Amino acid sequence: MQHLLHLSNKSMSNPFALDLRNEINTRFSVDSINMSYSDWVCKNTTLRSAPFNFKRFPFQKEIVDDLHPNLHVIKISQVGLTETQIRKAAAFCARNRGVTVLMTFPNEPMMKKNSQTRIMPIIENDRVFNLSGGKPIRSVDIQQIGDSYLMVVPATEGSATSTPADFVMVDEVDLSNQQMVGLLGSRMQASSFRIMQQFSTPTFENFGIHQGYSTTDQREYFLKCDCCNHWQLPKFTKDFIHIDGLPEEIKLTDIDTPMIDRYELQLNNVVVTCEKCGSALDLHGGKRDWVAEFPHRDLARGYRVRPFTVSTLTPAYIISELIKYRDRDFLRGWYNTVLGETFEESASRLTEAELNPCFRVGDVPEGIDYFIGIDVGSICHITIGCSAAGLKSGVDVVEFIPVLGDDLLARVKALDEKYHFKQGCVDLFPEQTLAKQLFDATNGRIIPVHYTGTIEIADKIETRKTLQVDRTNHLDSLANLVRDGLITFHNYGQQKEVIKSHLRDMVREKMGEKTPVWRKLTGHDHYFHSLAYLSTSVKFYRGEFVGHKIEEARTVLAYGAINLGGQSRANLWGHQSRAY
Ligand SMILES: [Zn+2]
């Protein structure tokens, strides 16, 4: 459809030709083979009844034009990117015959909200998406544009594996189910386009969009200083932000209201300045360009948006958001959505530095009291450790064993022959029957754990053959063992990296007054849970938990039991523990 551009000015002055032009304008889009997507969007779509343009956010132009089949964009809030992604997706439908674009959002509510408030108005209002006549299919999850379709789906089970697509656009990758995002690519096998573009505010390092972007050519939006011609990447750091009266030793990220008062900081006047000559940078009118860190990488394209990628987000805005997020006790949210950076508080995710010292080589410690933790799945993850006098004395983990679910019961029985477990914990769900079998096979020494409630450990052995455990507290205990240097890992063989990645797959999220919650990143977190069951079994056996009423009796009983020999003492313990 390349018409209008070929009508000469001369023919336009002819009243007949003008009529013809109007008719073409009504029946067809403004298009030509060489027209860029950004031009097409400006010429054919509107925003509040006026033609769309990139004047406010010029950085978007290159991203809209980019049809790289493997594109990753790190974005932030307030820069209009979701809006332009939608126009790009709709433009792709309109400019190509019979294609399917799949746009995904993390979940059903986000998908519906975006579809109803952003996508449907654009498609309905702009004539270019309604040229074919008749009654196109239009609903919250499907928009017919000519003979193409824009499908809007949540990145959840089912949606990832059904309809084939030519172009998959994933919004908010980091909030989406990672396995589903992985599967989305497979929907394009039959397509000649096979374009997959992912957009997200970042969350954690080497996860989601941050991980994807790291594989790309890594483009950043540079700016040339009008004064000294120095090209630079303006960031929210003291190299670019000077605040009169703010002492040298105080970081920008430490600014709070008392500090603003104490040093009488005037923030509305703060500007972004050249890192070299100190003159004010012109974020809007200055010369800007996307510059790749690794220009030779042509397999994956990446764009990273930061607050000063645009001219509309001032240092004063960034600092006022900092204060708001800190007041809500959600500093990570500020780093992620305002700065566009990953963030890991020391208490949110176990670090490499905390984990590395746990891994030991050489002699495997020998203990008297052995415990077992089991994470159940199609592959179960068993950990076995010894602990001389409870968590406070530390736990030495001596076995890390992956085993098929079908073999679990037999394997645990064999291990029990060897170690005579004092206690153990296993998840009650999803295999309740298996969990109960383990309980019965060990005379109640291995106890199914049910995550529920806010009591650290509630003993429901008598009535339900389970422990009810506060999940946050249960997982905190394991994380604290690592941080306090009270747990060591032995005999891990080739599994060191696997164990480490499982232990780094859980993040502790705290938002405001709500109780913190441990959230999984990819779901490959089995040894984390297995080790947490191990530590909870030690904790329960020794009575090391809040609300444990008969601590003394238990301790006496436990020490008394040690004097008995072999299997019998374990059996005795099993009986006694249920009898009290
Ligand atoms: Zn300069």
PDB file of N, CA and C in Angstrom, residues 63 66-75 81 85 88 167-174 178 181-182 195-202 207-220 290 297-305:
ATOM      1  N   ILE A  63      13.545   2.623  19.312  1.00  0.00           N
ATOM      2  CA  ILE A  63      13.010   1.363  19.841  1.00  0.00           C
ATOM      3  C   ILE A  63      11.789   0.922  19.024  1.00  0.00           C
ATOM      4  N   ASP A  66      12.803  -0.563  15.716  1.00  0.00           N
ATOM      5  CA  ASP A  66      13.668  -1.733  15.767  1.00  0.00           C
ATOM      6  C   ASP A  66      12.857  -3.030  15.750  1.00  0.00           C
ATOM      7  N   LEU A  67      12.987  -3.792  14.658  1.00  0.00           N
ATOM      8  CA  LEU A  67      12.284  -5.072  14.564  1.00  0.00           C
ATOM      9  C   LEU A  67      13.250  -6.235  14.768  1.00  0.00           C
ATOM     10  N   HIS A  68      14.304  -5.998  15.515  1.00  0.00           N
ATOM     11  CA  HIS A  68      15.262  -7.079  15.783  1.00  0.00           C
ATOM     12  C   HIS A  68      14.513  -8.266  16.402  1.00  0.00           C
ATOM     13  N   PRO A  69      14.798  -9.488  15.924  1.00  0.00           N
ATOM     14  CA  PRO A  69      14.045 -10.655  16.407  1.00  0.00           C
ATOM     15  C   PRO A  69      14.330 -11.031  17.855  1.00  0.00           C
ATOM     16  N   ASN A  70      15.343 -10.433  18.461  1.00  0.00           N
ATOM     17  CA  ASN A  70      15.694 -10.791  19.840  1.00  0.00           C
ATOM     18  C   ASN A  70      16.073  -9.508  20.575  1.00  0.00           C
ATOM     19  N   LEU A  71      15.051  -8.817  21.058  1.00  0.00           N
ATOM     20  CA  LEU A  71      15.271  -7.486  21.612  1.00  0.00           C
ATOM     21  C   LEU A  71      14.855  -7.427  23.082  1.00  0.00           C
ATOM     22  N   HIS A  72      15.693  -6.761  23.897  1.00  0.00           N
ATOM     23  CA  HIS A  72      15.431  -6.659  25.340  1.00  0.00           C
ATOM     24  C   HIS A  72      15.545  -5.200  25.769  1.00  0.00           C
ATOM     25  N   VAL A  73      14.497  -4.686  26.377  1.00  0.00           N
ATOM     26  CA  VAL A  73      14.512  -3.284  26.808  1.00  0.00           C
ATOM     27  C   VAL A  73      14.314  -3.200  28.323  1.00  0.00           C
ATOM     28  N   ILE A  74      15.300  -2.602  28.983  1.00  0.00           N
ATOM     29  CA  ILE A  74      15.154  -2.304  30.417  1.00  0.00           C
ATOM     30  C   ILE A  74      14.462  -0.947  30.507  1.00  0.00           C
ATOM     31  N   LYS A  75      13.289  -0.924  31.133  1.00  0.00           N
ATOM     32  CA  LYS A  75      12.566   0.345  31.148  1.00  0.00           C
ATOM     33  C   LYS A  75      12.283   0.805  32.566  1.00  0.00           C
ATOM     34  N   LEU A  81       6.527   3.927  27.658  1.00  0.00           N
ATOM     35  CA  LEU A  81       6.954   2.849  26.765  1.00  0.00           C
ATOM     36  C   LEU A  81       5.858   1.837  26.450  1.00  0.00           C
ATOM     37  N   GLN A  85       4.810   0.628  22.769  1.00  0.00           N
ATOM     38  CA  GLN A  85       4.865  -0.801  22.406  1.00  0.00           C
ATOM     39  C   GLN A  85       3.547  -1.211  21.757  1.00  0.00           C
ATOM     40  N   LYS A  88       3.352   0.030  18.285  1.00  0.00           N
ATOM     41  CA  LYS A  88       4.245  -0.753  17.428  1.00  0.00           C
ATOM     42  C   LYS A  88       3.591  -2.094  17.066  1.00  0.00           C
ATOM     43  N   PHE A 167       5.036 -12.568  16.056  1.00  0.00           N
ATOM     44  CA  PHE A 167       5.725 -11.541  16.838  1.00  0.00           C
ATOM     45  C   PHE A 167       5.197 -11.676  18.262  1.00  0.00           C
ATOM     46  N   VAL A 168       6.114 -11.919  19.188  1.00  0.00           N
ATOM     47  CA  VAL A 168       5.712 -11.995  20.598  1.00  0.00           C
ATOM     48  C   VAL A 168       6.324 -10.813  21.331  1.00  0.00           C
ATOM     49  N   MET A 169       5.473 -10.036  21.977  1.00  0.00           N
ATOM     50  CA  MET A 169       5.951  -8.893  22.739  1.00  0.00           C
ATOM     51  C   MET A 169       5.588  -9.128  24.204  1.00  0.00           C
ATOM     52  N   VAL A 170       6.613  -9.273  25.033  1.00  0.00           N
ATOM     53  CA  VAL A 170       6.380  -9.587  26.450  1.00  0.00           C
ATOM     54  C   VAL A 170       6.547  -8.311  27.268  1.00  0.00           C
ATOM     55  N   ASP A 171       5.505  -7.914  27.973  1.00  0.00           N
ATOM     56  CA  ASP A 171       5.618  -6.737  28.825  1.00  0.00           C
ATOM     57  C   ASP A 171       5.806  -7.177  30.270  1.00  0.00           C
ATOM     58  N   GLU A 172       6.691  -6.500  30.969  1.00  0.00           N
ATOM     59  CA  GLU A 172       7.020  -6.797  32.378  1.00  0.00           C
ATOM     60  C   GLU A 172       7.458  -8.261  32.559  1.00  0.00           C
ATOM     61  N   VAL A 173       8.537  -8.579  31.883  1.00  0.00           N
ATOM     62  CA  VAL A 173       9.116  -9.921  31.954  1.00  0.00           C
ATOM     63  C   VAL A 173       9.382 -10.345  33.395  1.00  0.00           C
ATOM     64  N   ASP A 174       9.924  -9.421  34.186  1.00  0.00           N
ATOM     65  CA  ASP A 174      10.353  -9.803  35.535  1.00  0.00           C
ATOM     66  C   ASP A 174       9.191 -10.186  36.442  1.00  0.00           C
ATOM     67  N   GLN A 178       8.521 -17.161  34.601  1.00  0.00           N
ATOM     68  CA  GLN A 178       9.707 -17.315  33.758  1.00  0.00           C
ATOM     69  C   GLN A 178       9.629 -18.536  32.836  1.00  0.00           C
ATOM     70  N   VAL A 181       7.473 -17.543  29.920  1.00  0.00           N
ATOM     71  CA  VAL A 181       8.183 -16.661  28.996  1.00  0.00           C
ATOM     72  C   VAL A 181       9.104 -17.502  28.105  1.00  0.00           C
ATOM     73  N   GLY A 182       9.732 -18.495  28.710  1.00  0.00           N
ATOM     74  CA  GLY A 182      10.600 -19.384  27.947  1.00  0.00           C
ATOM     75  C   GLY A 182       9.844 -20.116  26.848  1.00  0.00           C
ATOM     76  N   ILE A 195       9.785 -12.796  15.678  1.00  0.00           N
ATOM     77  CA  ILE A 195      10.308 -11.660  16.444  1.00  0.00           C
ATOM     78  C   ILE A 195       9.864 -11.779  17.897  1.00  0.00           C
ATOM     79  N   MET A 196      10.812 -11.740  18.813  1.00  0.00           N
ATOM     80  CA  MET A 196      10.478 -11.778  20.228  1.00  0.00           C
ATOM     81  C   MET A 196      11.110 -10.556  20.893  1.00  0.00           C
ATOM     82  N   GLN A 197      10.266  -9.702  21.448  1.00  0.00           N
ATOM     83  CA  GLN A 197      10.780  -8.493  22.077  1.00  0.00           C
ATOM     84  C   GLN A 197      10.274  -8.427  23.508  1.00  0.00           C
ATOM     85  N   GLN A 198      11.191  -8.177  24.421  1.00  0.00           N
ATOM     86  CA  GLN A 198      10.851  -8.207  25.846  1.00  0.00           C
ATOM     87  C   GLN A 198      11.127  -6.854  26.490  1.00  0.00           C
ATOM     88  N   PHE A 199      10.198  -6.426  27.302  1.00  0.00           N
ATOM     89  CA  PHE A 199      10.300  -5.135  27.984  1.00  0.00           C
ATOM     90  C   PHE A 199      10.033  -5.349  29.466  1.00  0.00           C
ATOM     91  N   SER A 200      10.785  -4.658  30.317  1.00  0.00           N
ATOM     92  CA  SER A 200      10.487  -4.784  31.740  1.00  0.00           C
ATOM     93  C   SER A 200      11.241  -3.761  32.564  1.00  0.00           C
ATOM     94  N   THR A 201      10.639  -3.361  33.681  1.00  0.00           N
ATOM     95  CA  THR A 201      11.452  -2.743  34.712  1.00  0.00           C
ATOM     96  C   THR A 201      12.272  -3.873  35.319  1.00  0.00           C
ATOM     97  N   PRO A 202      13.520  -3.567  35.668  1.00  0.00           N
ATOM     98  CA  PRO A 202      14.371  -4.637  36.208  1.00  0.00           C
ATOM     99  C   PRO A 202      14.004  -4.918  37.663  1.00  0.00           C
ATOM    100  N   PHE A 207      18.673 -11.715  36.415  1.00  0.00           N
ATOM    101  CA  PHE A 207      17.355 -12.337  36.358  1.00  0.00           C
ATOM    102  C   PHE A 207      16.503 -11.541  35.378  1.00  0.00           C
ATOM    103  N   GLY A 208      15.622 -12.245  34.658  1.00  0.00           N
ATOM    104  CA  GLY A 208      14.637 -11.579  33.806  1.00  0.00           C
ATOM    105  C   GLY A 208      15.273 -10.636  32.801  1.00  0.00           C
ATOM    106  N   ILE A 209      14.791  -9.402  32.757  1.00  0.00           N
ATOM    107  CA  ILE A 209      15.225  -8.459  31.727  1.00  0.00           C
ATOM    108  C   ILE A 209      16.704  -8.114  31.891  1.00  0.00           C
ATOM    109  N   HIS A 210      17.191  -8.092  33.117  1.00  0.00           N
ATOM    110  CA  HIS A 210      18.596  -7.763  33.348  1.00  0.00           C
ATOM    111  C   HIS A 210      19.493  -8.844  32.744  1.00  0.00           C
ATOM    112  N   GLN A 211      19.053 -10.085  32.911  1.00  0.00           N
ATOM    113  CA  GLN A 211      19.800 -11.199  32.338  1.00  0.00           C
ATOM    114  C   GLN A 211      19.731 -11.132  30.809  1.00  0.00           C
ATOM    115  N   GLY A 212      18.517 -10.893  30.266  1.00  0.00           N
ATOM    116  CA  GLY A 212      18.352 -10.819  28.818  1.00  0.00           C
ATOM    117  C   GLY A 212      19.195  -9.700  28.213  1.00  0.00           C
ATOM    118  N   TYR A 213      19.115  -8.531  28.816  1.00  0.00           N
ATOM    119  CA  TYR A 213      19.855  -7.365  28.322  1.00  0.00           C
ATOM    120  C   TYR A 213      21.359  -7.630  28.307  1.00  0.00           C
ATOM    121  N   SER A 214      21.837  -8.390  29.303  1.00  0.00           N
ATOM    122  CA  SER A 214      23.273  -8.619  29.413  1.00  0.00           C
ATOM    123  C   SER A 214      23.821  -9.400  28.209  1.00  0.00           C
ATOM    124  N   THR A 215      22.927 -10.075  27.473  1.00  0.00           N
ATOM    125  CA  THR A 215      23.386 -10.834  26.301  1.00  0.00           C
ATOM    126  C   THR A 215      23.395  -9.985  25.028  1.00  0.00           C
ATOM    127  N   THR A 216      22.923  -8.737  25.117  1.00  0.00           N
ATOM    128  CA  THR A 216      22.727  -7.911  23.924  1.00  0.00           C
ATOM    129  C   THR A 216      23.906  -6.985  23.657  1.00  0.00           C
ATOM    130  N   ASP A 217      23.742  -6.133  22.627  1.00  0.00           N
ATOM    131  CA  ASP A 217      24.764  -5.120  22.338  1.00  0.00           C
ATOM    132  C   ASP A 217      24.734  -3.972  23.353  1.00  0.00           C
ATOM    133  N   GLN A 218      23.726  -3.938  24.222  1.00  0.00           N
ATOM    134  CA  GLN A 218      23.651  -3.020  25.365  1.00  0.00           C
ATOM    135  C   GLN A 218      23.755  -1.541  24.990  1.00  0.00           C
ATOM    136  N   ARG A 219      22.669  -1.047  24.402  1.00  0.00           N
ATOM    137  CA  ARG A 219      22.647   0.362  24.018  1.00  0.00           C
ATOM    138  C   ARG A 219      22.194   1.256  25.168  1.00  0.00           C
ATOM    139  N   GLU A 220      22.879   2.375  25.313  1.00  0.00           N
ATOM    140  CA  GLU A 220      22.504   3.390  26.305  1.00  0.00           C
ATOM    141  C   GLU A 220      22.367   4.718  25.580  1.00  0.00           C
ATOM    142  N   TRP A 290      21.751   6.725  20.754  1.00  0.00           N
ATOM    143  CA  TRP A 290      21.900   5.407  21.365  1.00  0.00           C
ATOM    144  C   TRP A 290      23.280   4.879  21.004  1.00  0.00           C
ATOM    145  N   ARG A 297      27.892  -7.347  18.732  1.00  0.00           N
ATOM    146  CA  ARG A 297      26.905  -8.381  19.070  1.00  0.00           C
ATOM    147  C   ARG A 297      25.632  -8.147  18.260  1.00  0.00           C
ATOM    148  N   ASP A 298      25.451  -8.937  17.205  1.00  0.00           N
ATOM    149  CA  ASP A 298      24.259  -8.694  16.378  1.00  0.00           C
ATOM    150  C   ASP A 298      23.149  -9.722  16.614  1.00  0.00           C
ATOM    151  N   LEU A 299      23.371 -10.668  17.503  1.00  0.00           N
ATOM    152  CA  LEU A 299      22.327 -11.673  17.759  1.00  0.00           C
ATOM    153  C   LEU A 299      21.238 -11.145  18.679  1.00  0.00           C
ATOM    154  N   ALA A 300      21.566 -10.190  19.508  1.00  0.00           N
ATOM    155  CA  ALA A 300      20.580  -9.662  20.444  1.00  0.00           C
ATOM    156  C   ALA A 300      20.759  -8.158  20.599  1.00  0.00           C
ATOM    157  N   ARG A 301      19.636  -7.461  20.582  1.00  0.00           N
ATOM    158  CA  ARG A 301      19.644  -6.003  20.667  1.00  0.00           C
ATOM    159  C   ARG A 301      19.107  -5.590  22.026  1.00  0.00           C
ATOM    160  N   GLY A 302      19.767  -4.596  22.643  1.00  0.00           N
ATOM    161  CA  GLY A 302      19.292  -4.155  23.951  1.00  0.00           C
ATOM    162  C   GLY A 302      19.271  -2.643  24.083  1.00  0.00           C
ATOM    163  N   TYR A 303      18.226  -2.143  24.731  1.00  0.00           N
ATOM    164  CA  TYR A 303      18.139  -0.719  25.045  1.00  0.00           C
ATOM    165  C   TYR A 303      17.904  -0.581  26.542  1.00  0.00           C
ATOM    166  N   ARG A 304      18.611   0.342  27.158  1.00  0.00           N
ATOM    167  CA  ARG A 304      18.422   0.561  28.586  1.00  0.00           C
ATOM    168  C   ARG A 304      17.966   1.995  28.826  1.00  0.00           C
ATOM    169  N   VAL A 305      16.796   2.108  29.435  1.00  0.00           N
ATOM    170  CA  VAL A 305      16.226   3.428  29.701  1.00  0.00           C
ATOM    171  C   VAL A 305      16.491   3.801  31.154  1.00  0.00           C
TER     172      VAL A 305
END
